[in-house]
Amino acid sequence: SLRRAGRYSLYTRTKLGYVFHKRQMKKARERYPAGHSKTQPTIINGIKIIPVPILLDNYSYVVIDTASNMAVVVDPADPQPVQACLEEEGVALQAVLCTHKHWDHSGGNRALKRRYGSCRVYGNAMDNIPGLTHPLSDKDTIDFGTRLHFRAFYTPGHTVGHVIYLLDGRAIGGPSSLFSGDLVFLSGCGRMFEGNASTMLSSLDTVGSLSDETLLWPGHEYAEDNLLFAAEVEPCNVVREQKLQWVLQQRGQRLCTCPSTLAEEKQYNPFLRCHSQDLHRALGLQQKQDEDWTSYRARVLEELRRRKDIYKDR
């Protein structure tokens, strides 16, 4: 709608967006003094990944090489809990890896840069990333020491400059980790604010091409809503039903639901299943005679996203 487009423009292009973000930050700190969810670190051969719950349902991630005490942070929207985590761990912040410009992912960039003088801020120049020092292009690599090797993938759709970051598992003898911002969530994908379905499909295909054991670390705790929506479009999906039961158990205790694996996501995330015949049947869609496979999958994605927007506005 025009009203929503107007609100979005104010949020992303004017100071009002930051004012709104600061208000949200204050509200969330009052409502959840210890964070919206209980999280625990995942340690992979000396690399420690700590989900930091921020705002009402966002996650920021502190990634530490415990051998060198180097740390990077993904999407530090609220600098306060991120800084508290860094201090508790006794580590030096090397960089901010920012997936996109929205304040609930980038709001703490400048404060952390001020606090940690040599801290770099990475992101795509097409998004207006606060405090950006190191603009990235598709498939650029970023290395910190000998064990933290990231690759950035350009994944537009949610915003024009959205980027996801893959921590290479080979350097640490374990699975890779994908920090997906607002591109992919557990059983979900981001709203297409600044791209059409074919742009978004191409970005989702980038995720689909990564190895199955890759761990997914998304930008929000949306698992429960997303799986309930997936149940509406694929009611007979057994894997999704099992995951939903587990998620309901976790969320009943306010526990974090990440990471999932891409192998799991490919089985129940409808937005990564635009090729699935079962899903086509459930949506009542058929490929037209003159329609190529990619255009058809984009049409499936568009219909899925339309239904999700009606189901729940996130």
PDB file of C-alpha atoms in Angstrom:
ATOM      1  CA  SER A   1       0.000   0.000   0.000  1.00  0.00           C
ATOM      2  CA  LEU A   2       1.014   3.630  -0.466  1.00  0.00           C
ATOM      3  CA  ARG A   3       0.794   4.293   3.252  1.00  0.00           C
ATOM      4  CA  ARG A   4       3.174   1.426   3.997  1.00  0.00           C
ATOM      5  CA  ALA A   5       5.570   2.611   1.245  1.00  0.00           C
ATOM      6  CA  GLY A   6       5.527   6.083   2.806  1.00  0.00           C
ATOM      7  CA  ARG A   7       6.292   4.699   6.264  1.00  0.00           C
ATOM      8  CA  TYR A   8       9.104   2.569   4.864  1.00  0.00           C
ATOM      9  CA  SER A   9      10.630   5.579   3.112  1.00  0.00           C
ATOM     10  CA  LEU A  10      10.528   7.620   6.343  1.00  0.00           C
ATOM     11  CA  TYR A  11      12.125   4.724   8.280  1.00  0.00           C
ATOM     12  CA  THR A  12      14.968   4.167   5.810  1.00  0.00           C
ATOM     13  CA  ARG A  13      15.631   7.627   4.409  1.00  0.00           C
ATOM     14  CA  THR A  14      15.096  10.153   7.197  1.00  0.00           C
ATOM     15  CA  LYS A  15      16.211  10.882  10.757  1.00  0.00           C
ATOM     16  CA  LEU A  16      12.763   9.782  11.933  1.00  0.00           C
ATOM     17  CA  GLY A  17      13.834   6.192  11.300  1.00  0.00           C
ATOM     18  CA  TYR A  18      16.674   6.511  13.778  1.00  0.00           C
ATOM     19  CA  VAL A  19      14.420   8.247  16.320  1.00  0.00           C
ATOM     20  CA  PHE A  20      11.972   5.332  16.006  1.00  0.00           C
ATOM     21  CA  HIS A  21      14.860   2.846  16.373  1.00  0.00           C
ATOM     22  CA  LYS A  22      16.078   4.547  19.580  1.00  0.00           C
ATOM     23  CA  ARG A  23      12.562   4.364  21.000  1.00  0.00           C
ATOM     24  CA  GLN A  24      12.348   0.646  20.115  1.00  0.00           C
ATOM     25  CA  MET A  25      15.733   0.080  21.758  1.00  0.00           C
ATOM     26  CA  LYS A  26      14.571   1.756  24.995  1.00  0.00           C
ATOM     27  CA  LYS A  27      11.292  -0.191  24.970  1.00  0.00           C
ATOM     28  CA  ALA A  28      13.075  -3.514  24.443  1.00  0.00           C
ATOM     29  CA  ARG A  29      15.643  -2.854  27.201  1.00  0.00           C
ATOM     30  CA  GLU A  30      12.812  -2.123  29.647  1.00  0.00           C
ATOM     31  CA  ARG A  31      10.701  -5.088  28.564  1.00  0.00           C
ATOM     32  CA  TYR A  32      13.555  -7.615  28.322  1.00  0.00           C
ATOM     33  CA  PRO A  33      16.411  -6.499  30.619  1.00  0.00           C
ATOM     34  CA  ALA A  34      18.199  -9.817  29.976  1.00  0.00           C
ATOM     35  CA  GLY A  35      17.221 -10.024  26.269  1.00  0.00           C
ATOM     36  CA  HIS A  36      14.132 -11.463  24.547  1.00  0.00           C
ATOM     37  CA  SER A  37      15.523 -15.028  24.460  1.00  0.00           C
ATOM     38  CA  LYS A  38      17.965 -17.208  26.367  1.00  0.00           C
ATOM     39  CA  THR A  39      20.935 -18.100  24.190  1.00  0.00           C
ATOM     40  CA  GLN A  40      24.064 -20.171  24.545  1.00  0.00           C
ATOM     41  CA  PRO A  41      27.310 -20.110  22.602  1.00  0.00           C
ATOM     42  CA  THR A  42      28.130 -22.662  19.913  1.00  0.00           C
ATOM     43  CA  ILE A  43      31.816 -23.575  19.903  1.00  0.00           C
ATOM     44  CA  ILE A  44      33.366 -25.113  16.780  1.00  0.00           C
ATOM     45  CA  ASN A  45      37.023 -26.016  17.355  1.00  0.00           C
ATOM     46  CA  GLY A  46      37.831 -22.817  19.221  1.00  0.00           C
ATOM     47  CA  ILE A  47      35.541 -20.523  17.221  1.00  0.00           C
ATOM     48  CA  LYS A  48      32.775 -19.272  19.499  1.00  0.00           C
ATOM     49  CA  ILE A  49      29.502 -17.977  18.056  1.00  0.00           C
ATOM     50  CA  ILE A  50      27.331 -16.106  20.561  1.00  0.00           C
ATOM     51  CA  PRO A  51      23.798 -15.052  19.569  1.00  0.00           C
ATOM     52  CA  VAL A  52      23.054 -11.746  21.341  1.00  0.00           C
ATOM     53  CA  PRO A  53      19.307 -11.099  21.683  1.00  0.00           C
ATOM     54  CA  ILE A  54      18.561  -7.447  20.933  1.00  0.00           C
ATOM     55  CA  LEU A  55      15.467  -5.281  20.463  1.00  0.00           C
ATOM     56  CA  LEU A  56      12.193  -7.242  20.545  1.00  0.00           C
ATOM     57  CA  ASP A  57      13.173 -10.192  18.335  1.00  0.00           C
ATOM     58  CA  ASN A  58      16.518  -9.479  16.592  1.00  0.00           C
ATOM     59  CA  TYR A  59      19.759 -11.371  16.951  1.00  0.00           C
ATOM     60  CA  SER A  60      23.222  -9.908  16.660  1.00  0.00           C
ATOM     61  CA  TYR A  61      26.138 -12.375  16.589  1.00  0.00           C
ATOM     62  CA  VAL A  62      29.529 -12.099  18.249  1.00  0.00           C
ATOM     63  CA  VAL A  63      32.043 -14.424  16.566  1.00  0.00           C
ATOM     64  CA  ILE A  64      35.276 -15.030  18.484  1.00  0.00           C
ATOM     65  CA  ASP A  65      38.516 -16.808  17.653  1.00  0.00           C
ATOM     66  CA  THR A  66      39.367 -17.920  21.201  1.00  0.00           C
ATOM     67  CA  ALA A  67      43.008 -18.627  20.254  1.00  0.00           C
ATOM     68  CA  SER A  68      43.714 -14.995  19.295  1.00  0.00           C
ATOM     69  CA  ASN A  69      40.884 -13.238  21.220  1.00  0.00           C
ATOM     70  CA  MET A  70      39.790 -11.559  18.000  1.00  0.00           C
ATOM     71  CA  ALA A  71      36.090 -10.845  17.586  1.00  0.00           C
ATOM     72  CA  VAL A  72      33.745  -9.630  14.883  1.00  0.00           C
ATOM     73  CA  VAL A  73      30.083  -8.787  15.303  1.00  0.00           C
ATOM     74  CA  VAL A  74      27.241  -9.224  12.825  1.00  0.00           C
ATOM     75  CA  ASP A  75      24.415  -6.633  12.793  1.00  0.00           C
ATOM     76  CA  PRO A  76      24.907  -4.897  16.166  1.00  0.00           C
ATOM     77  CA  ALA A  77      21.643  -2.902  16.236  1.00  0.00           C
ATOM     78  CA  ASP A  78      21.893  -2.179  19.968  1.00  0.00           C
ATOM     79  CA  PRO A  79      25.526  -1.512  20.942  1.00  0.00           C
ATOM     80  CA  GLN A  80      24.920  -1.935  24.698  1.00  0.00           C
ATOM     81  CA  PRO A  81      24.376  -5.736  24.964  1.00  0.00           C
ATOM     82  CA  VAL A  82      26.980  -6.312  22.242  1.00  0.00           C
ATOM     83  CA  GLN A  83      29.582  -4.317  24.165  1.00  0.00           C
ATOM     84  CA  ALA A  84      28.632  -6.127  27.393  1.00  0.00           C
ATOM     85  CA  CYS A  85      29.220  -9.454  25.623  1.00  0.00           C
ATOM     86  CA  LEU A  86      32.608  -8.337  24.240  1.00  0.00           C
ATOM     87  CA  GLU A  87      33.704  -7.147  27.684  1.00  0.00           C
ATOM     88  CA  GLU A  88      32.528 -10.324  29.397  1.00  0.00           C
ATOM     89  CA  GLU A  89      34.464 -12.404  26.869  1.00  0.00           C
ATOM     90  CA  GLY A  90      37.514 -10.124  27.166  1.00  0.00           C
ATOM     91  CA  VAL A  91      37.995  -9.807  23.403  1.00  0.00           C
ATOM     92  CA  ALA A  92      39.040  -7.075  20.966  1.00  0.00           C
ATOM     93  CA  LEU A  93      36.471  -6.087  18.332  1.00  0.00           C
ATOM     94  CA  GLN A  94      38.034  -6.123  14.861  1.00  0.00           C
ATOM     95  CA  ALA A  95      34.991  -5.419  12.706  1.00  0.00           C
ATOM     96  CA  VAL A  96      31.265  -5.050  12.220  1.00  0.00           C
ATOM     97  CA  LEU A  97      29.768  -7.162   9.420  1.00  0.00           C
ATOM     98  CA  CYS A  98      26.520  -5.452   8.468  1.00  0.00           C
ATOM     99  CA  THR A  99      23.964  -7.273   6.302  1.00  0.00           C
ATOM    100  CA  HIS A 100      21.856  -4.211   5.427  1.00  0.00           C
ATOM    101  CA  LYS A 101      20.930  -0.633   6.258  1.00  0.00           C
ATOM    102  CA  HIS A 102      17.755  -1.124   8.337  1.00  0.00           C
ATOM    103  CA  TRP A 103      18.257   0.355  11.796  1.00  0.00           C
ATOM    104  CA  ASP A 104      17.366  -2.907  13.537  1.00  0.00           C
ATOM    105  CA  HIS A 105      20.571  -4.329  11.979  1.00  0.00           C
ATOM    106  CA  SER A 106      22.869  -1.308  11.712  1.00  0.00           C
ATOM    107  CA  GLY A 107      21.836   0.966  14.592  1.00  0.00           C
ATOM    108  CA  GLY A 108      24.940   0.316  16.738  1.00  0.00           C
ATOM    109  CA  ASN A 109      27.615   0.517  14.021  1.00  0.00           C
ATOM    110  CA  ARG A 110      28.765   4.056  14.750  1.00  0.00           C
ATOM    111  CA  ALA A 111      28.775   3.664  18.546  1.00  0.00           C
ATOM    112  CA  LEU A 112      30.947   0.526  18.353  1.00  0.00           C
ATOM    113  CA  LYS A 113      33.278   2.206  15.880  1.00  0.00           C
ATOM    114  CA  ARG A 114      33.701   5.089  18.336  1.00  0.00           C
ATOM    115  CA  ARG A 115      34.263   2.702  21.252  1.00  0.00           C
ATOM    116  CA  TYR A 116      36.756   0.466  19.412  1.00  0.00           C
ATOM    117  CA  GLY A 117      38.944   2.860  17.410  1.00  0.00           C
ATOM    118  CA  SER A 118      40.360   0.490  14.785  1.00  0.00           C
ATOM    119  CA  CYS A 119      37.039  -1.326  14.227  1.00  0.00           C
ATOM    120  CA  ARG A 120      36.117  -1.629  10.529  1.00  0.00           C
ATOM    121  CA  VAL A 121      32.546  -1.584   9.251  1.00  0.00           C
ATOM    122  CA  TYR A 122      31.790  -3.834   6.275  1.00  0.00           C
ATOM    123  CA  GLY A 123      28.697  -3.789   4.052  1.00  0.00           C
ATOM    124  CA  ASN A 124      27.493  -3.077   0.532  1.00  0.00           C
ATOM    125  CA  ALA A 125      27.776   0.520  -0.689  1.00  0.00           C
ATOM    126  CA  MET A 126      24.356   0.349  -2.396  1.00  0.00           C
ATOM    127  CA  ASP A 127      22.782   0.276   1.062  1.00  0.00           C
ATOM    128  CA  ASN A 128      23.337   3.387   3.106  1.00  0.00           C
ATOM    129  CA  ILE A 129      25.165   1.529   5.928  1.00  0.00           C
ATOM    130  CA  PRO A 130      25.914   3.784   8.941  1.00  0.00           C
ATOM    131  CA  GLY A 131      29.657   4.133   9.554  1.00  0.00           C
ATOM    132  CA  LEU A 132      30.670   2.062   6.500  1.00  0.00           C
ATOM    133  CA  THR A 133      34.475   1.939   6.077  1.00  0.00           C
ATOM    134  CA  HIS A 134      34.939  -1.134   3.838  1.00  0.00           C
ATOM    135  CA  PRO A 135      32.437  -1.482   0.972  1.00  0.00           C
ATOM    136  CA  LEU A 136      31.996  -5.037  -0.312  1.00  0.00           C
ATOM    137  CA  SER A 137      31.133  -6.598  -3.655  1.00  0.00           C
ATOM    138  CA  ASP A 138      29.714 -10.038  -4.375  1.00  0.00           C
ATOM    139  CA  LYS A 139      31.974 -12.927  -3.244  1.00  0.00           C
ATOM    140  CA  ASP A 140      34.571 -10.666  -1.565  1.00  0.00           C
ATOM    141  CA  THR A 141      36.525 -12.427   1.165  1.00  0.00           C
ATOM    142  CA  ILE A 142      37.324 -10.935   4.566  1.00  0.00           C
ATOM    143  CA  ASP A 143      39.983 -12.537   6.774  1.00  0.00           C
ATOM    144  CA  PHE A 144      40.742 -11.943  10.445  1.00  0.00           C
ATOM    145  CA  GLY A 145      43.842 -13.816  11.550  1.00  0.00           C
ATOM    146  CA  THR A 146      44.264 -17.380  10.315  1.00  0.00           C
ATOM    147  CA  ARG A 147      40.889 -18.855  11.255  1.00  0.00           C
ATOM    148  CA  LEU A 148      38.120 -16.329  10.698  1.00  0.00           C
ATOM    149  CA  HIS A 149      37.541 -16.388   6.941  1.00  0.00           C
ATOM    150  CA  PHE A 150      34.278 -14.834   5.716  1.00  0.00           C
ATOM    151  CA  ARG A 151      32.848 -14.564   2.220  1.00  0.00           C
ATOM    152  CA  ALA A 152      30.211 -11.931   1.434  1.00  0.00           C
ATOM    153  CA  PHE A 153      27.438 -12.766  -1.032  1.00  0.00           C
ATOM    154  CA  TYR A 154      25.402  -9.979  -2.609  1.00  0.00           C
ATOM    155  CA  THR A 155      21.753 -10.934  -2.052  1.00  0.00           C
ATOM    156  CA  PRO A 156      19.392  -8.061  -2.992  1.00  0.00           C
ATOM    157  CA  GLY A 157      15.611  -8.240  -2.599  1.00  0.00           C
ATOM    158  CA  HIS A 158      14.910  -7.236   0.994  1.00  0.00           C
ATOM    159  CA  THR A 159      17.051  -4.138   0.342  1.00  0.00           C
ATOM    160  CA  VAL A 160      19.042  -3.166  -2.774  1.00  0.00           C
ATOM    161  CA  GLY A 161      22.357  -3.767  -1.019  1.00  0.00           C
ATOM    162  CA  HIS A 162      21.622  -6.757   1.231  1.00  0.00           C
ATOM    163  CA  VAL A 163      24.626  -9.015   1.909  1.00  0.00           C
ATOM    164  CA  ILE A 164      24.982 -12.356   3.701  1.00  0.00           C
ATOM    165  CA  TYR A 165      28.209 -13.577   5.325  1.00  0.00           C
ATOM    166  CA  LEU A 166      29.536 -17.138   5.205  1.00  0.00           C
ATOM    167  CA  LEU A 167      32.131 -18.129   7.803  1.00  0.00           C
ATOM    168  CA  ASP A 168      34.260 -20.794   6.104  1.00  0.00           C
ATOM    169  CA  GLY A 169      34.182 -24.058   8.054  1.00  0.00           C
ATOM    170  CA  ARG A 170      37.222 -25.514   6.276  1.00  0.00           C
ATOM    171  CA  ALA A 171      39.647 -23.251   8.155  1.00  0.00           C
ATOM    172  CA  ILE A 172      38.278 -24.547  11.472  1.00  0.00           C
ATOM    173  CA  GLY A 173      37.550 -28.171  10.569  1.00  0.00           C
ATOM    174  CA  GLY A 174      33.794 -27.894  11.058  1.00  0.00           C
ATOM    175  CA  PRO A 175      30.615 -26.771   9.334  1.00  0.00           C
ATOM    176  CA  SER A 176      30.395 -23.332   7.734  1.00  0.00           C
ATOM    177  CA  SER A 177      28.120 -20.724   9.328  1.00  0.00           C
ATOM    178  CA  LEU A 178      25.785 -18.451   7.369  1.00  0.00           C
ATOM    179  CA  PHE A 179      24.774 -15.095   8.864  1.00  0.00           C
ATOM    180  CA  SER A 180      21.727 -14.406   6.739  1.00  0.00           C
ATOM    181  CA  GLY A 181      20.369 -11.073   8.042  1.00  0.00           C
ATOM    182  CA  ASP A 182      16.838 -10.643   6.679  1.00  0.00           C
ATOM    183  CA  LEU A 183      17.253 -12.846   3.599  1.00  0.00           C
ATOM    184  CA  VAL A 184      16.465 -16.219   5.202  1.00  0.00           C
ATOM    185  CA  PHE A 185      15.070 -17.114   8.618  1.00  0.00           C
ATOM    186  CA  LEU A 186      14.241 -20.472  10.126  1.00  0.00           C
ATOM    187  CA  SER A 187      11.422 -21.519   7.756  1.00  0.00           C
ATOM    188  CA  GLY A 188      11.068 -18.001   6.330  1.00  0.00           C
ATOM    189  CA  CYS A 189      12.439 -15.225   4.120  1.00  0.00           C
ATOM    190  CA  GLY A 190      12.468 -11.429   4.368  1.00  0.00           C
ATOM    191  CA  ARG A 191       9.899  -9.072   2.901  1.00  0.00           C
ATOM    192  CA  MET A 192      10.700  -7.844  -0.606  1.00  0.00           C
ATOM    193  CA  PHE A 193      10.917  -4.142   0.217  1.00  0.00           C
ATOM    194  CA  GLU A 194      13.359  -3.192  -2.529  1.00  0.00           C
ATOM    195  CA  GLY A 195      13.247  -5.967  -5.092  1.00  0.00           C
ATOM    196  CA  ASN A 196      10.888  -8.169  -7.059  1.00  0.00           C
ATOM    197  CA  ALA A 197      10.351 -11.919  -6.827  1.00  0.00           C
ATOM    198  CA  SER A 198      12.955 -12.823  -9.459  1.00  0.00           C
ATOM    199  CA  THR A 199      15.643 -10.761  -7.654  1.00  0.00           C
ATOM    200  CA  MET A 200      14.716 -12.423  -4.362  1.00  0.00           C
ATOM    201  CA  LEU A 201      14.646 -15.883  -5.947  1.00  0.00           C
ATOM    202  CA  SER A 202      18.170 -15.409  -7.268  1.00  0.00           C
ATOM    203  CA  SER A 203      19.317 -14.440  -3.737  1.00  0.00           C
ATOM    204  CA  LEU A 204      17.523 -17.445  -2.212  1.00  0.00           C
ATOM    205  CA  ASP A 205      19.170 -19.684  -4.847  1.00  0.00           C
ATOM    206  CA  THR A 206      22.543 -18.440  -3.544  1.00  0.00           C
ATOM    207  CA  VAL A 207      21.594 -19.863  -0.131  1.00  0.00           C
ATOM    208  CA  GLY A 208      20.236 -23.050  -1.722  1.00  0.00           C
ATOM    209  CA  SER A 209      23.581 -23.663  -3.434  1.00  0.00           C
ATOM    210  CA  LEU A 210      25.536 -23.747  -0.134  1.00  0.00           C
ATOM    211  CA  SER A 211      26.409 -27.061   1.500  1.00  0.00           C
ATOM    212  CA  ASP A 212      23.746 -28.863   3.524  1.00  0.00           C
ATOM    213  CA  GLU A 213      25.684 -28.943   6.815  1.00  0.00           C
ATOM    214  CA  THR A 214      25.980 -25.104   6.849  1.00  0.00           C
ATOM    215  CA  LEU A 215      24.580 -23.622  10.073  1.00  0.00           C
ATOM    216  CA  LEU A 216      22.001 -20.853   9.646  1.00  0.00           C
ATOM    217  CA  TRP A 217      22.156 -17.823  11.952  1.00  0.00           C
ATOM    218  CA  PRO A 218      19.269 -15.484  10.979  1.00  0.00           C
ATOM    219  CA  GLY A 219      18.569 -11.870  11.947  1.00  0.00           C
ATOM    220  CA  HIS A 220      15.315 -12.530  13.849  1.00  0.00           C
ATOM    221  CA  GLU A 221      13.562 -14.992  16.147  1.00  0.00           C
ATOM    222  CA  TYR A 222      10.628 -15.718  13.829  1.00  0.00           C
ATOM    223  CA  ALA A 223      10.716 -19.526  13.961  1.00  0.00           C
ATOM    224  CA  GLU A 224       7.319 -20.156  15.527  1.00  0.00           C
ATOM    225  CA  ASP A 225       5.334 -17.824  13.231  1.00  0.00           C
ATOM    226  CA  ASN A 226       7.223 -19.039  10.186  1.00  0.00           C
ATOM    227  CA  LEU A 227       6.581 -22.721  10.859  1.00  0.00           C
ATOM    228  CA  LEU A 228       2.899 -22.065  11.575  1.00  0.00           C
ATOM    229  CA  PHE A 229       2.691 -20.346   8.192  1.00  0.00           C
ATOM    230  CA  ALA A 230       4.565 -23.242   6.526  1.00  0.00           C
ATOM    231  CA  ALA A 231       1.965 -25.583   8.049  1.00  0.00           C
ATOM    232  CA  GLU A 232      -0.744 -23.684   6.162  1.00  0.00           C
ATOM    233  CA  VAL A 233       0.954 -24.011   2.773  1.00  0.00           C
ATOM    234  CA  GLU A 234       2.398 -27.534   3.217  1.00  0.00           C
ATOM    235  CA  PRO A 235       0.172 -29.248   5.808  1.00  0.00           C
ATOM    236  CA  CYS A 236       1.500 -32.746   5.047  1.00  0.00           C
ATOM    237  CA  ASN A 237       5.207 -31.944   5.505  1.00  0.00           C
ATOM    238  CA  VAL A 238       6.329 -34.323   8.290  1.00  0.00           C
ATOM    239  CA  VAL A 239       9.773 -32.747   8.794  1.00  0.00           C
ATOM    240  CA  ARG A 240       8.156 -29.340   9.260  1.00  0.00           C
ATOM    241  CA  GLU A 241       5.720 -30.777  11.821  1.00  0.00           C
ATOM    242  CA  GLN A 242       8.603 -32.283  13.845  1.00  0.00           C
ATOM    243  CA  LYS A 243      10.527 -29.001  13.742  1.00  0.00           C
ATOM    244  CA  LEU A 244       7.420 -27.065  14.811  1.00  0.00           C
ATOM    245  CA  GLN A 245       6.972 -29.296  17.876  1.00  0.00           C
ATOM    246  CA  TRP A 246      10.622 -28.725  18.837  1.00  0.00           C
ATOM    247  CA  VAL A 247      10.329 -24.951  18.285  1.00  0.00           C
ATOM    248  CA  LEU A 248       7.139 -24.741  20.404  1.00  0.00           C
ATOM    249  CA  GLN A 249       9.032 -26.510  23.182  1.00  0.00           C
ATOM    250  CA  GLN A 250      11.996 -24.114  22.889  1.00  0.00           C
ATOM    251  CA  ARG A 251       9.867 -20.979  22.711  1.00  0.00           C
ATOM    252  CA  GLY A 252       7.769 -22.145  25.651  1.00  0.00           C
ATOM    253  CA  GLN A 253      10.968 -21.651  27.676  1.00  0.00           C
ATOM    254  CA  ARG A 254      12.011 -18.510  25.719  1.00  0.00           C
ATOM    255  CA  LEU A 255      15.004 -20.393  24.303  1.00  0.00           C
ATOM    256  CA  CYS A 256      16.739 -19.358  21.078  1.00  0.00           C
ATOM    257  CA  THR A 257      15.916 -21.571  18.061  1.00  0.00           C
ATOM    258  CA  CYS A 258      19.111 -21.111  16.063  1.00  0.00           C
ATOM    259  CA  PRO A 259      21.116 -22.503  14.486  1.00  0.00           C
ATOM    260  CA  SER A 260      19.269 -24.784  12.107  1.00  0.00           C
ATOM    261  CA  THR A 261      21.084 -26.394   9.171  1.00  0.00           C
ATOM    262  CA  LEU A 262      20.505 -25.689   5.497  1.00  0.00           C
ATOM    263  CA  ALA A 263      19.714 -29.407   5.045  1.00  0.00           C
ATOM    264  CA  GLU A 264      16.779 -28.919   7.443  1.00  0.00           C
ATOM    265  CA  GLU A 265      15.704 -25.641   5.842  1.00  0.00           C
ATOM    266  CA  LYS A 266      15.599 -27.220   2.392  1.00  0.00           C
ATOM    267  CA  GLN A 267      13.096 -29.743   3.784  1.00  0.00           C
ATOM    268  CA  TYR A 268      10.607 -27.375   5.452  1.00  0.00           C
ATOM    269  CA  ASN A 269      11.303 -23.716   4.521  1.00  0.00           C
ATOM    270  CA  PRO A 270       8.717 -23.006   1.795  1.00  0.00           C
ATOM    271  CA  PHE A 271      10.788 -20.092   0.451  1.00  0.00           C
ATOM    272  CA  LEU A 272      13.654 -22.499  -0.327  1.00  0.00           C
ATOM    273  CA  ARG A 273      11.208 -24.990  -1.867  1.00  0.00           C
ATOM    274  CA  CYS A 274       9.859 -23.029  -4.839  1.00  0.00           C
ATOM    275  CA  HIS A 275      10.820 -26.015  -7.007  1.00  0.00           C
ATOM    276  CA  SER A 276       8.684 -28.460  -4.967  1.00  0.00           C
ATOM    277  CA  GLN A 277       5.741 -30.122  -6.737  1.00  0.00           C
ATOM    278  CA  ASP A 278       4.021 -30.665  -3.369  1.00  0.00           C
ATOM    279  CA  LEU A 279       4.177 -26.932  -2.733  1.00  0.00           C
ATOM    280  CA  HIS A 280       2.888 -26.106  -6.240  1.00  0.00           C
ATOM    281  CA  ARG A 281      -0.089 -28.399  -5.649  1.00  0.00           C
ATOM    282  CA  ALA A 282      -0.761 -26.882  -2.217  1.00  0.00           C
ATOM    283  CA  LEU A 283      -0.709 -23.365  -3.727  1.00  0.00           C
ATOM    284  CA  GLY A 284      -2.833 -24.451  -6.697  1.00  0.00           C
ATOM    285  CA  LEU A 285      -0.190 -23.307  -9.205  1.00  0.00           C
ATOM    286  CA  GLN A 286       0.883 -24.835 -12.500  1.00  0.00           C
ATOM    287  CA  GLN A 287       3.644 -23.958 -14.923  1.00  0.00           C
ATOM    288  CA  LYS A 288       2.310 -22.266 -18.047  1.00  0.00           C
ATOM    289  CA  GLN A 289       3.301 -23.635 -21.439  1.00  0.00           C
ATOM    290  CA  ASP A 290       5.411 -20.652 -22.443  1.00  0.00           C
ATOM    291  CA  GLU A 291       6.894 -20.103 -18.957  1.00  0.00           C
ATOM    292  CA  ASP A 292      10.492 -21.098 -18.232  1.00  0.00           C
ATOM    293  CA  TRP A 293      11.358 -22.865 -14.966  1.00  0.00           C
ATOM    294  CA  THR A 294      12.995 -19.841 -13.292  1.00  0.00           C
ATOM    295  CA  SER A 295      10.059 -17.533 -14.103  1.00  0.00           C
ATOM    296  CA  TYR A 296       7.675 -20.153 -12.766  1.00  0.00           C
ATOM    297  CA  ARG A 297       9.632 -20.503  -9.514  1.00  0.00           C
ATOM    298  CA  ALA A 298       9.621 -16.686  -9.172  1.00  0.00           C
ATOM    299  CA  ARG A 299       5.829 -16.750  -9.568  1.00  0.00           C
ATOM    300  CA  VAL A 300       5.620 -19.430  -6.847  1.00  0.00           C
ATOM    301  CA  LEU A 301       7.793 -17.244  -4.569  1.00  0.00           C
ATOM    302  CA  GLU A 302       5.621 -14.197  -5.276  1.00  0.00           C
ATOM    303  CA  GLU A 303       2.477 -16.115  -4.320  1.00  0.00           C
ATOM    304  CA  LEU A 304       4.124 -17.484  -1.171  1.00  0.00           C
ATOM    305  CA  ARG A 305       5.267 -14.037  -0.087  1.00  0.00           C
ATOM    306  CA  ARG A 306       1.829 -12.549  -0.849  1.00  0.00           C
ATOM    307  CA  ARG A 307       0.222 -15.143   1.415  1.00  0.00           C
ATOM    308  CA  LYS A 308       2.830 -14.608   4.136  1.00  0.00           C
ATOM    309  CA  ASP A 309       2.247 -10.828   4.054  1.00  0.00           C
ATOM    310  CA  ILE A 310      -1.454 -11.442   4.661  1.00  0.00           C
ATOM    311  CA  TYR A 311      -0.780 -14.133   7.276  1.00  0.00           C
ATOM    312  CA  LYS A 312       1.652 -12.050   9.328  1.00  0.00           C
ATOM    313  CA  ASP A 313       3.286  -8.794   8.394  1.00  0.00           C
ATOM    314  CA  ARG A 314       6.972  -9.737   8.716  1.00  0.00           C
TER     315      ARG A 314
END
